[in-house]
Short mmCIF file of C-alpha atoms and ligand atoms in Angstrom, two decimals:
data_model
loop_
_atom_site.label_atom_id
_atom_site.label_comp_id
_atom_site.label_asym_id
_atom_site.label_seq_id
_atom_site.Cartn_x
_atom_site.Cartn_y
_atom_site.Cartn_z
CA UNK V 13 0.00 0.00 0.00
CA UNK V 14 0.84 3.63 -0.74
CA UNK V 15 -0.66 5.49 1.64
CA UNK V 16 0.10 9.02 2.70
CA UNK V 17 2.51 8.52 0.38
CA UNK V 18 3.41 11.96 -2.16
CA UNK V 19 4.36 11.26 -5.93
CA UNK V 20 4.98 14.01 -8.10
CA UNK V 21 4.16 12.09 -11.52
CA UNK V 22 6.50 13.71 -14.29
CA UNK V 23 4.68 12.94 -17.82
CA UNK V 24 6.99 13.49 -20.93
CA UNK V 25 6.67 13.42 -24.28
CA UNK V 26 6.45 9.71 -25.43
CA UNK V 27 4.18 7.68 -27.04
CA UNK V 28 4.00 5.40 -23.96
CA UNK V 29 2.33 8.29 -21.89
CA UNK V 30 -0.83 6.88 -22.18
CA UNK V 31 0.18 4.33 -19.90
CA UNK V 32 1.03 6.80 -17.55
CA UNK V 33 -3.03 7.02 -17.32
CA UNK V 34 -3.32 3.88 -15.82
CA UNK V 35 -0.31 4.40 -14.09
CA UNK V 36 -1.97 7.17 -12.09
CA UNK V 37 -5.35 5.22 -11.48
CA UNK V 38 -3.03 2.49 -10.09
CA UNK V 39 -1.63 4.97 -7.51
CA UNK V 40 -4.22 6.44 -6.36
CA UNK V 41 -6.19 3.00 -6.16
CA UNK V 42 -2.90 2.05 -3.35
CA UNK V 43 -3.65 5.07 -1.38
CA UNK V 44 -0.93 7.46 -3.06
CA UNK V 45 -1.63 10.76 -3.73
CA UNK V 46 -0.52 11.88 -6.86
CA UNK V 47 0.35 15.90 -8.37
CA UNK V 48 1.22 15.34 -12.22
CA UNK V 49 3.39 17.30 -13.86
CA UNK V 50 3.05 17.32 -18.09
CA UNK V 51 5.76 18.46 -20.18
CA UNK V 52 4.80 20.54 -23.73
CA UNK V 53 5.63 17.30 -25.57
CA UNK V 54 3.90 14.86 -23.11
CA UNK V 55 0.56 17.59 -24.52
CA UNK V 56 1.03 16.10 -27.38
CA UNK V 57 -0.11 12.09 -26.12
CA UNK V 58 -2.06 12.61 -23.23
CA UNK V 59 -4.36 15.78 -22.26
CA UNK V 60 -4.00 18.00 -19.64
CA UNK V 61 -7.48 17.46 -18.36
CA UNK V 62 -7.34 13.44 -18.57
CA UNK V 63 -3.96 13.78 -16.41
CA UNK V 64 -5.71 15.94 -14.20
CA UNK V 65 -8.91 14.38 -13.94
CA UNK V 66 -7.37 11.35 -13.43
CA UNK V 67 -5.08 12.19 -10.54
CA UNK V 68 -7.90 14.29 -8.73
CA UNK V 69 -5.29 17.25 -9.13
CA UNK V 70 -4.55 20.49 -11.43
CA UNK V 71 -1.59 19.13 -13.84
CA UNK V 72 1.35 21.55 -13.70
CA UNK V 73 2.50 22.64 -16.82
CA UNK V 74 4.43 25.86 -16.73
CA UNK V 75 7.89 26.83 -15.17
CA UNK V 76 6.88 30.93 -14.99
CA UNK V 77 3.32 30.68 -13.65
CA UNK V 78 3.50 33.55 -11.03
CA UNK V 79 0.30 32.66 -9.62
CA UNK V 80 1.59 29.77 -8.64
CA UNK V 81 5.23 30.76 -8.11
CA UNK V 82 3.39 33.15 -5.70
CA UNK V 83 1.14 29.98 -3.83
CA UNK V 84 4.34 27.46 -4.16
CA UNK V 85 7.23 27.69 -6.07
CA UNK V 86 8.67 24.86 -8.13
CA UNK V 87 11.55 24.32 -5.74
CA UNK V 88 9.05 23.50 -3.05
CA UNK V 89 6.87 21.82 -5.71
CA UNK V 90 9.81 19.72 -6.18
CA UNK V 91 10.48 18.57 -2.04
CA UNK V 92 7.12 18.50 -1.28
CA UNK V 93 6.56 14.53 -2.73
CA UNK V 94 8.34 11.32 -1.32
CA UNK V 95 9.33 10.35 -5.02
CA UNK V 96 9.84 11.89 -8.47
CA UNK V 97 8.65 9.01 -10.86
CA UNK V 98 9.61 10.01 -13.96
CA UNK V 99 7.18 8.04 -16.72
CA UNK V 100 7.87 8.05 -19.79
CA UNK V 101 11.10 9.26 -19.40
CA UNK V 102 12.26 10.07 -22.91
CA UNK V 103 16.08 9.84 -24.00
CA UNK V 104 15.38 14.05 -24.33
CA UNK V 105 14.47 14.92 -20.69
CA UNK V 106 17.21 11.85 -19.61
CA UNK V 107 19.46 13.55 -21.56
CA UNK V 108 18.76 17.27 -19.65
CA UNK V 109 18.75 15.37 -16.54
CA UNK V 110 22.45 14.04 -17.43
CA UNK V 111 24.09 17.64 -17.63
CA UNK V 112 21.81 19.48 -15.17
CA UNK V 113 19.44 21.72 -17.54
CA UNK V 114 16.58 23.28 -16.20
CA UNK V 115 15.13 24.67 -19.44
CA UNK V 116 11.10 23.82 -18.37
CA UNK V 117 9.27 22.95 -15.57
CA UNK V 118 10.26 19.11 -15.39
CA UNK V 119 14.15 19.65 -15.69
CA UNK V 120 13.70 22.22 -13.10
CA UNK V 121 11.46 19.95 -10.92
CA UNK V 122 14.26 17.29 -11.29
CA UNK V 123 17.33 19.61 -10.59
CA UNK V 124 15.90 21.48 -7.84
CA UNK V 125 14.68 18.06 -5.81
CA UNK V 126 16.50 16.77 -2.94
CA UNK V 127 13.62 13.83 -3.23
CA UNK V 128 14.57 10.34 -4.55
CA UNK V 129 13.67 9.79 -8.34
CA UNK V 130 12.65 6.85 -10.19
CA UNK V 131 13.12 7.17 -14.24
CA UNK V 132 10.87 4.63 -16.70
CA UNK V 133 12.33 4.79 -19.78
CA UNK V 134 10.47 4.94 -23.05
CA UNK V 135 12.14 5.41 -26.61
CA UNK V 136 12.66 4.04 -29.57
CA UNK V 137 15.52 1.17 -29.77
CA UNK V 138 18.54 2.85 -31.44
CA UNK V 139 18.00 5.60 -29.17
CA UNK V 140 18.21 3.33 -26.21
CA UNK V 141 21.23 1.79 -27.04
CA UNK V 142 23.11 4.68 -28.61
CA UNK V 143 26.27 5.30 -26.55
CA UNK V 144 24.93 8.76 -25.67
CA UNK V 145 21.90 7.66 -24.04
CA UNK V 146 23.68 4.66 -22.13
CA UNK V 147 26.24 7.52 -21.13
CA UNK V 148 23.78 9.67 -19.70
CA UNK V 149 21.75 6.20 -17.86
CA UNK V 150 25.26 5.48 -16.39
CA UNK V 151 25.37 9.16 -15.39
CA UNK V 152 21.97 9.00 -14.20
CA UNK V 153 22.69 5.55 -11.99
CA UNK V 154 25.75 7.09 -10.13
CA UNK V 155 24.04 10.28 -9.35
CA UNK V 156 21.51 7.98 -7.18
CA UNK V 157 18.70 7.61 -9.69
CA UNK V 158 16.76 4.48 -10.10
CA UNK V 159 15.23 2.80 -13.33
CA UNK V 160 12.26 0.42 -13.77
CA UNK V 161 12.76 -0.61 -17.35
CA UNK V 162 12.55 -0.32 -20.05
CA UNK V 163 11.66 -3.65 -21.35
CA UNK V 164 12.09 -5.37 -24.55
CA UNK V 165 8.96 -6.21 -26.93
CA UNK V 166 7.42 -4.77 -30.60
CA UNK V 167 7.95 -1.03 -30.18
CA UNK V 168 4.95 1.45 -31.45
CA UNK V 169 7.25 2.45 -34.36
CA UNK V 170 7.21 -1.30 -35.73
CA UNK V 171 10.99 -2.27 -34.81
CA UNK V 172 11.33 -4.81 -31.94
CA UNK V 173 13.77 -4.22 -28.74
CA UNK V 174 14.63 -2.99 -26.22
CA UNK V 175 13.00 0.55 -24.83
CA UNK V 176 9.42 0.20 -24.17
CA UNK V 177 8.19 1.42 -20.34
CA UNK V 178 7.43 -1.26 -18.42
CA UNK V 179 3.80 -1.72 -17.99
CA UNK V 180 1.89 0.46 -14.99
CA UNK V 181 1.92 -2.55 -12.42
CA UNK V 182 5.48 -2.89 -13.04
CA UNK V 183 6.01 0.44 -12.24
CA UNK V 184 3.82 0.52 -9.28
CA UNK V 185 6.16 -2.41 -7.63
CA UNK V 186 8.76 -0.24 -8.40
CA UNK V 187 7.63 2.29 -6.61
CA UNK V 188 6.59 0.24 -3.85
CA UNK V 189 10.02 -1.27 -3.49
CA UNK V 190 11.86 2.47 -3.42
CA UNK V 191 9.46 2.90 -0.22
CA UNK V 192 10.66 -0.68 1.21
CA UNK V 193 7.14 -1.75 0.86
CA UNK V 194 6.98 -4.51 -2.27
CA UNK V 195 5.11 -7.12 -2.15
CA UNK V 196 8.44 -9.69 -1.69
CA UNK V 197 9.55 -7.36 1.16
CA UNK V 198 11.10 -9.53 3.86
CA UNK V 199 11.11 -12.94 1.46
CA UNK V 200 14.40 -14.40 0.72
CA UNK V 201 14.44 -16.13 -2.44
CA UNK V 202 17.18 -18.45 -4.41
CA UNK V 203 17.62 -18.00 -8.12
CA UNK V 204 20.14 -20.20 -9.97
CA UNK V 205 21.00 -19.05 -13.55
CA UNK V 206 22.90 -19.41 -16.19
CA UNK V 207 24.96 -22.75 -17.66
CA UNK V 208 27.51 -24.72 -15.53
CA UNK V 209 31.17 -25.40 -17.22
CA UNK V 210 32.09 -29.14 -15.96
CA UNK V 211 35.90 -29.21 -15.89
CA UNK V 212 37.91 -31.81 -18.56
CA UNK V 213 41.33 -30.58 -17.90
CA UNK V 214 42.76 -26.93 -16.84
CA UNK V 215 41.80 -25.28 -20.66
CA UNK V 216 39.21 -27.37 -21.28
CA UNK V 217 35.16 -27.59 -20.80
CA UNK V 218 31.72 -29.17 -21.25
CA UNK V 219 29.04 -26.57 -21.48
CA UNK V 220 25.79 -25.67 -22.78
CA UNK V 221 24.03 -22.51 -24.90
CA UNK V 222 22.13 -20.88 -22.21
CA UNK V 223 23.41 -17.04 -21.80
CA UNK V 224 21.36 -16.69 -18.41
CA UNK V 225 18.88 -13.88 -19.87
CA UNK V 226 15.97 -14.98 -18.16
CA UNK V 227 17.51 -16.28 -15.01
CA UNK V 228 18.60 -12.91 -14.63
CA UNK V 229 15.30 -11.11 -15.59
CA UNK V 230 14.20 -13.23 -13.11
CA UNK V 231 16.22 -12.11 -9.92
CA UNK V 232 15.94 -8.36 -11.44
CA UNK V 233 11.99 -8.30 -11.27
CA UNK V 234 12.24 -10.56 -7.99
CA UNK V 235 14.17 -8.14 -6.26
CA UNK V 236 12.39 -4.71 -7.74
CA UNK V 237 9.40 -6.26 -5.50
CA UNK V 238 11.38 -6.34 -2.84
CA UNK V 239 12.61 -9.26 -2.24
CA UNK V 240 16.24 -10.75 -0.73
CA UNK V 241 17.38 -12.53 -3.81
CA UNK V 242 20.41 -14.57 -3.59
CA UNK V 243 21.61 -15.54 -7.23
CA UNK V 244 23.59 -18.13 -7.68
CA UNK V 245 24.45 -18.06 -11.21
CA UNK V 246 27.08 -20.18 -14.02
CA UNK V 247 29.33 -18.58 -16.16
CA UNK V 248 26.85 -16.61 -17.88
CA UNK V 249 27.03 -14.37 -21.12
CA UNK V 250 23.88 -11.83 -19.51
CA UNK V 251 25.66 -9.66 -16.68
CA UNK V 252 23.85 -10.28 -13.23
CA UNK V 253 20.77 -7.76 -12.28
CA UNK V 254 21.26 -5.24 -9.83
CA UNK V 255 19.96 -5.64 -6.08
CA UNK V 256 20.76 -9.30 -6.04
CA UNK V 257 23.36 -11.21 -4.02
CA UNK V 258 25.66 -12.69 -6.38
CA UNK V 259 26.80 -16.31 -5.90
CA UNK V 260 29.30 -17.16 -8.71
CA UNK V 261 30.13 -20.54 -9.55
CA UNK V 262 31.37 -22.75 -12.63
CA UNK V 263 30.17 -26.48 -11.92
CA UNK V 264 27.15 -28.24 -10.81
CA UNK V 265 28.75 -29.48 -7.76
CA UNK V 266 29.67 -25.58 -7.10
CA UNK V 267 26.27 -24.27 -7.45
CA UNK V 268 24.79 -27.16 -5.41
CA UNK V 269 27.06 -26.09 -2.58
CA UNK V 270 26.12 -22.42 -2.98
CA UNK V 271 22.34 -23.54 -3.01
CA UNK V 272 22.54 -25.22 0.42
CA UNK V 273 24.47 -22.30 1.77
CA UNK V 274 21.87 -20.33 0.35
CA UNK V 275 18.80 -22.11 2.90
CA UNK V 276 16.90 -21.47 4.08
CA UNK V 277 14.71 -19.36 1.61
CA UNK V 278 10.91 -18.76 0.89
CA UNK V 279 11.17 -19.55 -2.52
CA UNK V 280 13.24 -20.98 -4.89
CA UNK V 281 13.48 -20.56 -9.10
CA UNK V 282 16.03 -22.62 -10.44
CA UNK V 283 16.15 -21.41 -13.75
CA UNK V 284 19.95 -22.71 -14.24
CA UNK V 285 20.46 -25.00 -17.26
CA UNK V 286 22.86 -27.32 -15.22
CA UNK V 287 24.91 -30.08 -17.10
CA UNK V 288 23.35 -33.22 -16.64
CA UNK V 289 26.91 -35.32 -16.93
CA UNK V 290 30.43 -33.61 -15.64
CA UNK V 291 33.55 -35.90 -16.64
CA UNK V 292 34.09 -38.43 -14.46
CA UNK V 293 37.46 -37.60 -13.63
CA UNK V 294 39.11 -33.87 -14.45
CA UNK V 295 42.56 -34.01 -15.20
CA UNK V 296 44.77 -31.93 -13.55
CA UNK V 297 47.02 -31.27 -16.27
CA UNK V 298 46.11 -30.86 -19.99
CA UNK V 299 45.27 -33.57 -21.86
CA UNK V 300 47.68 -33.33 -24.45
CA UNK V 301 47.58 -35.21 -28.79
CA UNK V 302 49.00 -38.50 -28.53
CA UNK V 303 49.23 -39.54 -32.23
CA UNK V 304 45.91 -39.38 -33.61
CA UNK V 305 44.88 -41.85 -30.49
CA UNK V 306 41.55 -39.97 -29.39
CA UNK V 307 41.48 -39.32 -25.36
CA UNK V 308 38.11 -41.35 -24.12
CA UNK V 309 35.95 -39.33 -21.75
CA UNK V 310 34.24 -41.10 -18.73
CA UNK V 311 31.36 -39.36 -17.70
CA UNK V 312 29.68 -38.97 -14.11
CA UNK V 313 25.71 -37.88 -13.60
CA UNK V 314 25.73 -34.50 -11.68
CA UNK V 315 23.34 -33.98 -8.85
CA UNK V 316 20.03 -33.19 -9.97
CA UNK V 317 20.23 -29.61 -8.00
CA UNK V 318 16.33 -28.67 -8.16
CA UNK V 319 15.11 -32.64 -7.29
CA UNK V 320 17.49 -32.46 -4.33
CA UNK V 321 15.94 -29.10 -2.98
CA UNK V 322 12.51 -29.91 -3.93
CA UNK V 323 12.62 -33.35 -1.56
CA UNK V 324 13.97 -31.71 0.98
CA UNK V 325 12.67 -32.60 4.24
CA UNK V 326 13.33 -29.91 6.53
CA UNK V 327 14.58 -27.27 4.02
CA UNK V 328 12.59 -26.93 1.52
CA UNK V 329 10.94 -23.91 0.34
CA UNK V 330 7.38 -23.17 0.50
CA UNK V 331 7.38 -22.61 -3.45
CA UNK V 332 9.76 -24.59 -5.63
CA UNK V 333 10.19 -23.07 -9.23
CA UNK V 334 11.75 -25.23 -11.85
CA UNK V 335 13.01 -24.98 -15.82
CA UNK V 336 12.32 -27.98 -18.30
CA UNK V 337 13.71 -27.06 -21.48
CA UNK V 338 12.13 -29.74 -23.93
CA UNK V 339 11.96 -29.76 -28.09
CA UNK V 340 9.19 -32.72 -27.80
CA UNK V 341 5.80 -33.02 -26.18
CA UNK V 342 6.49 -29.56 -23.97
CA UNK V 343 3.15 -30.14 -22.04
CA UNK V 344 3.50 -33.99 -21.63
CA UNK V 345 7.26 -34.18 -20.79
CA UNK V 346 7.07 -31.47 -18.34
CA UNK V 347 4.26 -32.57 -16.28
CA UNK V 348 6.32 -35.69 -15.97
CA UNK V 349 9.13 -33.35 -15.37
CA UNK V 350 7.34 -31.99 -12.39
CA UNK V 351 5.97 -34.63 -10.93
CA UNK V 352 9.32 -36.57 -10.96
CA UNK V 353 11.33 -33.76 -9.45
CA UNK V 354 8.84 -32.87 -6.95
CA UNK V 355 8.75 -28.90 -7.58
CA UNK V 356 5.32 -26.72 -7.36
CA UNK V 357 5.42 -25.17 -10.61
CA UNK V 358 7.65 -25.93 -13.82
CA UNK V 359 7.96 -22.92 -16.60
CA UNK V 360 8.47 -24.74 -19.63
CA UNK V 361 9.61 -23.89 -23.04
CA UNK V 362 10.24 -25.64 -26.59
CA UNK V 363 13.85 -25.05 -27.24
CA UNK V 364 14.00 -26.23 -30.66
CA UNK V 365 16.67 -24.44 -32.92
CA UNK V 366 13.69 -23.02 -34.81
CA UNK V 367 12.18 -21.35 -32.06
CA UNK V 368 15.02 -18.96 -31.71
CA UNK V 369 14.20 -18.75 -27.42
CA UNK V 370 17.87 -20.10 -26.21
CA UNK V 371 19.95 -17.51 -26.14
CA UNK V 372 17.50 -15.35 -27.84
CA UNK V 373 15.22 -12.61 -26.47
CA UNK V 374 12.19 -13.55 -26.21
CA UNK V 375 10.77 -16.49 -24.53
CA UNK V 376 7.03 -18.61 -24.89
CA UNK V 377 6.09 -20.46 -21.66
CA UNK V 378 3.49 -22.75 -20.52
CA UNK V 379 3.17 -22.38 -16.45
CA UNK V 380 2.38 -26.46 -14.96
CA UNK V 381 1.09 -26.61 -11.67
CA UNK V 382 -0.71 -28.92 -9.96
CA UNK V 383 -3.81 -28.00 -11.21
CA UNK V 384 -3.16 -27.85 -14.59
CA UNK V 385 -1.60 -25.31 -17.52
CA UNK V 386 -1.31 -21.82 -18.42
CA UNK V 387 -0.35 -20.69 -21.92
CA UNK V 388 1.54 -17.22 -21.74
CA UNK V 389 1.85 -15.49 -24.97
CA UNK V 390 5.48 -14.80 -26.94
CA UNK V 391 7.39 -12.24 -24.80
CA UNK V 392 10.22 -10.47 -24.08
CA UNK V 393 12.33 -12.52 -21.31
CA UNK V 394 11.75 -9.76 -18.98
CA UNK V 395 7.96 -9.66 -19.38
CA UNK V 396 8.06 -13.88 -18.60
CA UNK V 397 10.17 -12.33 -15.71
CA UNK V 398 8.24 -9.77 -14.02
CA UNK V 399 5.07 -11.65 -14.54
CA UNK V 400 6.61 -14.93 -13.09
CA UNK V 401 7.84 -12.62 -10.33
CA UNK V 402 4.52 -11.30 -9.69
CA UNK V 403 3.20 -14.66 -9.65
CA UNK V 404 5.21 -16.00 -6.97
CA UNK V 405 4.32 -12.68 -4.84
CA UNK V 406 1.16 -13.70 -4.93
CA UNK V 407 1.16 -17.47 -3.99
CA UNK V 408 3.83 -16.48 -1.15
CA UNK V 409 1.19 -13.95 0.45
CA UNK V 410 -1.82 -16.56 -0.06
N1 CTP A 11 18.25 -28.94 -12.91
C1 CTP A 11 19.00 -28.93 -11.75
N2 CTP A 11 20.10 -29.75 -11.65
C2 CTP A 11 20.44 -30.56 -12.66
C3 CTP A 11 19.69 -30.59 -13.86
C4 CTP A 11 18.59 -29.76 -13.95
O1 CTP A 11 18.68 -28.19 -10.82
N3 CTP A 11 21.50 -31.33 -12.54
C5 CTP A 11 17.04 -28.11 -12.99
C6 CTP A 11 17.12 -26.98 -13.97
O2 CTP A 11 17.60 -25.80 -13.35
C7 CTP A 11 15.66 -26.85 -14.39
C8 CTP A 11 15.13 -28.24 -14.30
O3 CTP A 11 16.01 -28.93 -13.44
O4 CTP A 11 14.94 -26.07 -13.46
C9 CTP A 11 14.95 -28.97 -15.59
O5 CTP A 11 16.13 -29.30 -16.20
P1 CTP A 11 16.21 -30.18 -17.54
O6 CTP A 11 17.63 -30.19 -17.91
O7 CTP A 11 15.22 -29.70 -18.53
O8 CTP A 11 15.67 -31.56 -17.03
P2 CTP A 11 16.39 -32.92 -16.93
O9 CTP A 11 16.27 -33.38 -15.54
O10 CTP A 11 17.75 -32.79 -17.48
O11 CTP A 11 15.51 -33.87 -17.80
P3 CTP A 11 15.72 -34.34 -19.33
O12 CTP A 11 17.18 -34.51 -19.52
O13 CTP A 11 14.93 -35.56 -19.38
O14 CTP A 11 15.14 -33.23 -20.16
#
């Protein structure tokens, strides 16, 4: 809940501003109270009147309104709220924020507050990755600013990527998290990600294609509602999200011992594509051509990591969260999956070269349970993520 909480809603000029609509609603429906601010571009998606009518509040527009420079100035405007959300915030205003402008009432808002501020992004895909704009987000990060999103989908312009706002509920946890109050606030939850290497000699490994994108959407969203994730991740090719406690480790064996260090936790999501076999035995020196005679390989079954914690008897989790990456029969093999393994819930996925989803961007899961299946739509890794995140908030408050 946001009660007697203050946001000063800063609405820019992006073509994502109409979520900011429902963004507002969703506020004020937690208790928040909410005094918009549009920009002269934002006027150009959204209306003054449905920001204000919304929000139950005059929308400030102007940076020399006397009348109200008289009644409250902007610098007071600006320290009167508990957060500056910032939604959509376009590479433009980003970009003023970077060096300090204070050309209009928004920049002004933002340079004048002492007041935390959290920045949704919204732009167009080249923009978001252009070195400029990720120079001014790095600027933005280590002046104490905080991002929800953007996330990765079809973008309103027709190209596909990165740098659409995250959706209002995303937003919302967001915002609850900055005020310590997510929904995952005092859970501790486990997230393995990533591949394991198993070991053949000093240079040499057995590994597998998984670059740990959605383990680590995973722990991102998991920890943006609040909760205390501890990742233990593989060598992975996707850096680690922020907010998370990092476990690094390169085996199975390795990322079995982190998990039991890790209990106990509330929930666990073992998202990790761990190498079913390691070599039996890893030599300690490398194994070197001996004449075109080919070195034999003995191989050993690793410890089935999420079956272990999933049977616990004392440890285990309340919610159990595991992976089955199939190409055949997704439904059928990974109801077996889950039954056999002894998990809650199993997000599957057809990983068949065609479908493009390992190491890819997007991802299409099915959600078993015990009661049956639920068919998500093709998304972005980070939608699977925060809606998988949201998911578990739920059952862990039931
Ligand atoms: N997993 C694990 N430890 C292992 C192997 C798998 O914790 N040694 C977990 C993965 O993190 C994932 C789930 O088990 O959550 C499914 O893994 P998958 O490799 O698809 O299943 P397998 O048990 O290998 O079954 P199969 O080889 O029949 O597909």
């Amino acid at each position: 809940m946001l009660s007697s909480k203050h946001i000063l809603l800063i609405v820019a000029g992006g073509i994502a501003a109409y979520k900011s609509l429902d963004l507002i609603r969703k506020l004020r429906e937690r208790g928040a109270r909410v005094t918009p601010v549009l920009t002269r571009a934002g006027e150009e998606f959204v209306t003054p009147l449905s920001v204000s009518a919304l929000a139950g509040h005059e929308v400030h527009r102007d940076l020399f309104d006397l009348t109200k420079e008289a009644e409250m100035g902007h610098i007071q405007l600006s320290r009167s709220a508990d957060l500056l959300v910032v939604a959509p915030g376009t590479a433009d205003l980003m970009a003023k924020m970077a060096q300090g402008r204070a050309d209009d009432l928004a920049s002004t808002l933002l340079l004048a507050t002492d007041t935390p501020v959290l920045v949704a992004p919204s732009m167009n895909v080249r923009m978001w990755d252009h070195r400029a704009t990720q120079r001014n987000i790095a600027t933005l990060k280590n002046d104490g600013v905080s991002f929800v999103g953007p996330n990765e989908g079809d973008m309103a312009c027709g190209e596909y990527g990165p740098g659409r706002m995250a959706e209002p509920l995303e937003i919302v946890a967001a915002i609850e998290n900055a005020f310590g109050e997510g929904p995952l606030k005092g859970k501790r939850i486990l997230v393995t990600s990533g591949p394991t290497h198993e070991p053949i000699d000093p240079v040499r490994y057995i590994a597998n294609r998984s670059s740990g994108a959605q383990g680590s959407a995973i722990g991102g969203a998991l920890a943006r509602l609040g909760a205390e994730v501890i990742f233990v991740t593989g060598p992975a090719d996707v850096a680690p999200p922020e907010g998370v406690n990092v476990v690094n480790v390169q085996s199975a064996a390795e990322m079995l011992n982190a998990v039991e260090n890790a209990l106990p936790v509330d929930a666990g999501v073992f998202a990790a594509a761990v190498a079913d076999w390691r070599v039996a035995s890893e030599s300690n020196s490398k194994i070197k051509k001996q004449n075109g005679k080919l070195p034999v390989l003995e191989f050993a079954e690793n410890p089935d990591i999420l079956a272990k914690v999933s049977q616990m008897k004392d440890a285990r989790p309340s919610l159990v969260v595991g992976f089955a990456a199939e190409t055949d029969d997704v439904i059928a093999n990974a109801t077996a999956k889950r039954k056999r393994k002894g998990c809650d819930w199993i997000v599957a996925n057809d990983v068949s070269p065609e479908t493009g989803i390992m190491g890819g961007a997007e991802n299409d899961v099915l959600l078993i349970t015990e009661t049956g299946s639920e068919d998500w739509p093709r998304m972005g890794k980070a939608a699977v993520a925060e809606k998988l995140a949201l998911k578990i908030a739920e059952a862990l408050s039931a």
